[in-house]
Coordinates of C-alpha atoms and ligand atoms in Angstrom, one line a residue:
M1 CA 82.0 97.9 81.0
T2 CA 79.5 95.9 79.0
E3 CA 75.9 96.9 79.1
P4 CA 73.5 94.4 80.8
L5 CA 71.6 92.2 78.4
K6 CA 68.2 93.9 77.6
R7 CA 65.3 91.6 78.4
V8 CA 61.7 92.0 77.3
C9 CA 58.8 89.6 77.7
V10 CA 55.3 89.2 76.4
I11 CA 52.8 88.7 79.3
G12 CA 49.5 86.9 79.1
W13 CA 47.5 84.0 80.5
P14 CA 47.8 81.7 78.6
I15 CA 50.8 82.8 76.5
G16 CA 52.0 79.8 74.7
H17 CA 50.3 80.8 71.5
S18 CA 52.0 84.2 71.2
R19 CA 54.0 84.8 68.1
S20 CA 55.8 87.9 69.5
P21 CA 59.0 86.1 70.5
V22 CA 59.4 85.0 66.8
I23 CA 59.0 88.6 65.6
H24 CA 61.3 90.3 68.1
T25 CA 64.0 87.6 68.0
H26 CA 64.1 87.9 64.3
W27 CA 64.5 91.7 64.5
L28 CA 67.3 91.3 67.1
E29 CA 69.1 89.0 64.7
V30 CA 68.6 91.3 61.7
H31 CA 70.1 94.3 63.6
G32 CA 72.8 92.3 65.3
L33 CA 71.6 93.3 68.8
E34 CA 72.1 91.5 72.1
G35 CA 68.7 91.0 73.8
L36 CA 66.3 88.4 75.0
Y37 CA 62.5 88.3 74.3
S38 CA 60.6 85.6 76.1
R39 CA 57.0 84.5 77.0
M40 CA 55.8 85.0 80.5
A41 CA 52.6 83.3 81.8
V42 CA 51.2 85.3 84.6
P43 CA 47.8 84.5 86.2
E44 CA 45.3 87.2 87.0
H45 CA 45.9 87.3 90.7
E46 CA 49.7 87.9 90.2
I47 CA 49.6 90.5 87.4
D48 CA 49.7 93.7 89.5
A49 CA 52.7 92.5 91.6
F50 CA 54.5 91.2 88.4
L51 CA 54.1 94.5 86.6
Q52 CA 55.1 96.5 89.7
G53 CA 58.2 94.4 89.9
L54 CA 59.0 94.4 86.1
E55 CA 62.3 96.4 86.4
R56 CA 63.3 94.4 89.5
H57 CA 62.8 91.2 87.6
G58 CA 65.3 92.5 85.0
Y59 CA 63.0 93.6 82.2
C60 CA 63.4 96.9 80.3
G61 CA 59.8 96.5 78.9
A62 CA 57.1 94.2 77.9
N63 CA 54.2 93.4 75.6
V64 CA 51.0 92.6 77.3
T65 CA 48.1 90.6 75.8
I66 CA 44.8 89.0 76.9
P67 CA 43.7 89.2 79.7
H68 CA 46.1 91.8 81.1
K69 CA 45.8 94.8 78.8
E70 CA 43.8 96.7 81.4
A71 CA 46.2 95.9 84.2
A72 CA 49.1 97.1 82.0
Y73 CA 47.3 100.4 81.6
K74 CA 46.5 100.7 85.3
N75 CA 50.0 99.8 86.6
A76 CA 51.8 102.3 84.3
A77 CA 52.9 105.6 85.8
R78 CA 52.7 107.4 82.4
R79 CA 50.6 106.8 79.3
T80 CA 50.6 107.9 75.7
G81 CA 47.5 109.8 74.5
T82 CA 46.3 106.7 72.6
A83 CA 46.6 104.5 75.6
Q84 CA 44.8 107.2 77.7
T85 CA 41.9 107.2 75.2
L86 CA 41.6 103.4 75.0
G87 CA 42.1 102.6 78.7
V88 CA 44.1 99.5 77.7
A89 CA 47.8 99.0 76.9
N90 CA 49.9 96.4 75.0
T91 CA 53.4 97.9 75.2
L92 CA 55.3 98.9 78.3
W93 CA 58.8 100.5 78.7
F94 CA 60.8 102.5 81.1
E95 CA 61.7 106.2 80.6
D96 CA 63.5 108.2 83.3
G97 CA 62.7 105.5 85.8
E98 CA 59.0 105.6 85.1
L99 CA 56.8 102.8 83.5
W100 CA 55.2 104.1 80.3
A101 CA 52.2 102.4 78.5
D102 CA 51.1 102.6 74.9
N103 CA 48.5 100.9 72.8
T104 CA 49.8 100.1 69.4
D105 CA 46.9 98.0 68.0
G106 CA 45.4 101.0 66.1
Y107 CA 48.9 101.9 64.7
G108 CA 49.4 98.3 63.6
F109 CA 46.0 98.3 61.8
L110 CA 46.7 101.5 60.0
A111 CA 50.3 100.6 59.1
N112 CA 49.2 97.3 57.7
L113 CA 46.7 99.0 55.3
D114 CA 49.4 101.6 54.4
A115 CA 51.7 98.8 53.4
G116 CA 49.1 96.5 51.8
A117 CA 46.8 99.0 50.0
P118 CA 48.7 102.2 49.5
G119 CA 46.3 105.2 49.1
W120 CA 43.5 103.4 50.9
D121 CA 42.7 106.5 52.9
Q122 CA 42.9 109.0 50.1
N123 CA 39.2 109.8 50.3
P124 CA 38.3 109.2 54.0
E125 CA 34.6 109.5 53.9
T126 CA 32.9 106.2 55.0
A127 CA 34.3 103.1 56.6
L128 CA 32.2 100.1 57.6
V129 CA 33.5 98.3 60.7
L130 CA 32.0 94.9 61.7
G131 CA 32.2 94.3 65.4
A132 CA 32.5 96.6 68.5
G133 CA 34.8 94.7 70.8
G134 CA 38.3 95.6 72.1
A135 CA 40.0 95.5 68.7
S136 CA 37.3 97.5 67.1
R137 CA 37.7 100.3 69.6
A138 CA 41.4 100.7 68.7
I139 CA 40.6 100.6 65.0
V140 CA 37.7 103.0 65.2
H141 CA 39.9 105.4 67.1
G142 CA 42.6 105.0 64.4
L143 CA 40.2 105.6 61.5
I144 CA 38.9 108.8 63.1
G145 CA 42.5 109.9 63.5
R146 CA 43.0 109.3 59.8
G147 CA 40.1 111.7 59.1
Y148 CA 37.2 109.3 58.3
K149 CA 34.0 111.3 58.5
S150 CA 31.7 108.3 59.0
V151 CA 32.8 105.2 60.8
C152 CA 29.8 102.9 60.6
V153 CA 30.0 100.2 63.3
A154 CA 27.7 97.2 62.9
N155 CA 27.5 94.9 65.9
R156 CA 25.4 92.0 67.0
S157 CA 24.9 93.8 70.4
L158 CA 24.0 97.3 69.3
D159 CA 24.7 98.9 72.7
K160 CA 28.4 98.3 72.2
A161 CA 28.4 100.2 69.0
E162 CA 26.4 102.9 70.7
A163 CA 29.1 103.1 73.4
L164 CA 31.7 103.7 70.8
R165 CA 29.7 106.7 69.5
E166 CA 29.4 108.0 73.1
Q167 CA 33.2 107.8 73.5
F168 CA 34.3 108.9 70.1
G169 CA 31.5 111.2 69.0
E170 CA 29.3 111.7 66.0
N171 CA 31.7 110.4 63.4
V172 CA 30.7 106.9 64.7
L173 CA 27.4 105.6 63.3
P174 CA 26.1 102.5 65.1
I175 CA 24.2 100.1 62.9
S176 CA 22.3 96.9 63.8
W177 CA 23.8 93.6 62.7
D178 CA 20.9 92.9 60.4
A179 CA 21.4 96.3 58.7
R180 CA 25.2 95.7 58.2
H181 CA 25.0 95.8 54.4
S182 CA 23.1 99.1 54.3
V183 CA 26.1 101.5 54.0
L184 CA 28.3 99.2 51.8
P185 CA 27.7 101.1 48.6
S186 CA 29.2 104.3 50.0
A187 CA 32.0 102.7 52.0
S188 CA 35.6 102.8 50.8
L189 CA 36.8 100.5 53.5
L190 CA 35.3 97.3 55.1
V191 CA 36.9 95.8 58.2
N192 CA 36.0 92.6 60.0
T193 CA 36.9 92.9 63.6
T194 CA 34.6 90.1 64.8
S195 CA 35.8 86.6 65.7
L196 CA 33.7 85.3 62.8
G197 CA 35.9 83.5 60.2
M198 CA 38.5 82.6 62.8
K199 CA 39.6 79.0 62.9
D200 CA 37.0 76.9 64.7
Q201 CA 34.4 79.8 64.5
P202 CA 31.6 80.1 62.0
D203 CA 32.4 82.0 58.8
L204 CA 31.4 85.7 58.5
E205 CA 28.5 85.9 56.0
F206 CA 28.8 89.2 54.2
D207 CA 27.2 89.9 50.8
L208 CA 29.6 92.1 48.8
S209 CA 27.3 92.5 45.7
E210 CA 26.7 96.2 46.5
A211 CA 30.4 97.1 47.0
S212 CA 31.9 99.9 45.1
D213 CA 34.8 99.1 42.8
G214 CA 37.3 101.0 45.0
L215 CA 36.4 99.2 48.2
V216 CA 39.4 97.9 50.3
V217 CA 38.5 94.9 52.4
T218 CA 40.5 93.8 55.4
D219 CA 40.1 91.3 58.2
I220 CA 41.9 91.3 61.5
V221 CA 41.5 87.5 61.6
Y222 CA 44.8 85.9 60.5
A223 CA 44.3 82.2 61.2
P224 CA 43.2 81.3 58.6
L225 CA 45.2 83.9 56.6
R226 CA 42.7 84.0 53.8
T227 CA 39.2 84.2 55.3
R228 CA 36.1 83.7 53.3
L229 CA 35.5 87.5 53.4
L230 CA 38.9 88.1 51.8
D231 CA 38.5 85.4 49.2
E232 CA 35.1 86.6 48.1
A233 CA 36.4 90.2 47.9
A234 CA 39.4 89.2 45.9
A235 CA 37.2 87.2 43.6
K236 CA 35.2 90.4 42.9
G237 CA 38.5 92.1 42.0
L238 CA 38.6 94.2 45.2
R239 CA 41.8 95.1 47.0
T240 CA 42.3 92.9 50.1
V241 CA 44.7 93.1 53.1
D242 CA 45.0 90.1 55.5
G243 CA 45.3 90.4 59.2
L244 CA 48.8 89.1 59.8
G245 CA 50.4 92.4 59.0
M246 CA 48.5 94.1 61.9
L247 CA 50.1 91.7 64.3
L248 CA 53.6 92.4 62.8
H249 CA 53.2 96.2 62.5
Q250 CA 51.8 96.6 66.1
A251 CA 55.2 95.2 67.3
V252 CA 57.3 97.9 65.7
P253 CA 56.9 100.8 68.2
G254 CA 57.8 98.5 71.2
F255 CA 61.0 97.2 69.6
E256 CA 62.0 100.7 68.8
R257 CA 61.4 101.9 72.4
W258 CA 63.4 99.0 73.9
F259 CA 66.2 98.6 71.5
G260 CA 66.5 102.0 69.8
V261 CA 66.1 100.8 66.2
R262 CA 63.0 101.0 64.1
P263 CA 62.6 97.5 62.6
E264 CA 60.9 96.7 59.3
V265 CA 58.1 94.4 58.5
T266 CA 59.4 92.3 55.6
D267 CA 58.2 89.3 53.7
T268 CA 61.0 87.2 55.4
L269 CA 59.4 88.1 58.8
R270 CA 55.9 87.2 57.5
Q271 CA 57.1 83.8 56.2
L272 CA 58.8 83.1 59.6
V273 CA 55.7 83.8 61.5
L274 CA 53.5 81.8 59.1
K275 CA 55.9 78.9 59.5
D276 CA 55.7 79.2 63.3
M277 CA 51.9 79.1 63.0
G278 CA 52.1 75.9 60.9
L279 CA 50.9 77.9 57.8
G280 CA 54.3 78.2 56.1
T281 CA 54.8 77.4 52.5
Ligands
ATR301 P1 38.4 91.5 70.4 O1 39.1 91.9 71.6 O2 39.2 90.6 69.4 O3 37.7 92.6 69.7 P2 35.9 90.8 71.7 O4 36.0 92.1 72.4 O5 35.4 89.6 72.4 O6 37.2 90.5 70.9 O7 34.9 91.1 70.4 C1 34.4 90.1 69.6 C2 33.5 90.8 68.5 O8 33.0 89.7 67.7 C3 32.2 91.5 69.1 O9 31.9 92.6 68.3 C4 31.2 90.4 69.0 O10 29.8 90.8 69.0 P3 29.0 91.1 70.4 O11 29.6 92.4 70.9 O12 27.6 91.2 70.0 O13 29.4 90.0 71.3 C5 31.5 89.8 67.7 N1 31.0 88.4 67.5 C6 31.4 87.3 68.1 N2 30.6 86.2 67.7 C7 29.7 86.8 66.8 C8 28.6 86.2 66.0 N3 28.3 84.9 66.1 N4 27.9 87.0 65.3 C9 28.2 88.3 65.2 N5 29.2 88.9 65.9 C10 29.9 88.2 66.7

């Protein structure tokens, strides 16, 4: 008897912009696997029913994006420790008949730096994180997990940075937006998690003149691929890592859960996604 075709979807509202189908379809081809990965636009009032019926609709799992990451977390029967901590999930799969939820954003962030700036966490003393939104929470959690002693979080609304300290403890040091340069000389990592620098948004203004030589600079913005922050850092001779790799790496654990093979993030995949975004060479 042949196995039924494995079907996975990415759920969001809207969902047309998602690059996930390109990523997973490429991996299915590379590994010669039968499977289908599609986009599913689900409005807010239908998300709970959709997730509860996921298996009935024929799916063995899903990725979940804005605005449904909280619903994904709530509708799962079981959660990984990371999902539990963050209270939001982006990856769902079935195990022994139960719906599991994970959050792979922090994993994707760390794996991207591991690949793009090997040794970046050799001396995990001070990291400077700009922004305190949803992406920042996953990243701050990931950095603390890697042993960073001080994760300084500068945010326009200081209360959100303070909330991160309340959740993750004294390793998080909230900083006002105006003081965002203050810890730069001692930082070995600078991360932009704000929407500044994104296409159609204002640029992030950040003065790198006090940066140490070993500073690694990364931006989670990937459209444009080279943000002003990354260009200025590279011009100073600093190591930089763009945000596209985070998107690619966060997809790895889901594919492995659904299809039983751990896929690789390669340059071919990167070029495919860039082309899909209209940024191909
Ligand atoms: P995400 O899920 O991608 O993290 P988000 O939760 O909306 O998105 O967070 C956006 C981040 O960009 C926040 O840290 C936000 O600052 P506030 O918490 O003060 O809103 C930051 N941000 C957006 N526009 C900004 C601006 N013009 N100046 C400084 N920070 C900005």
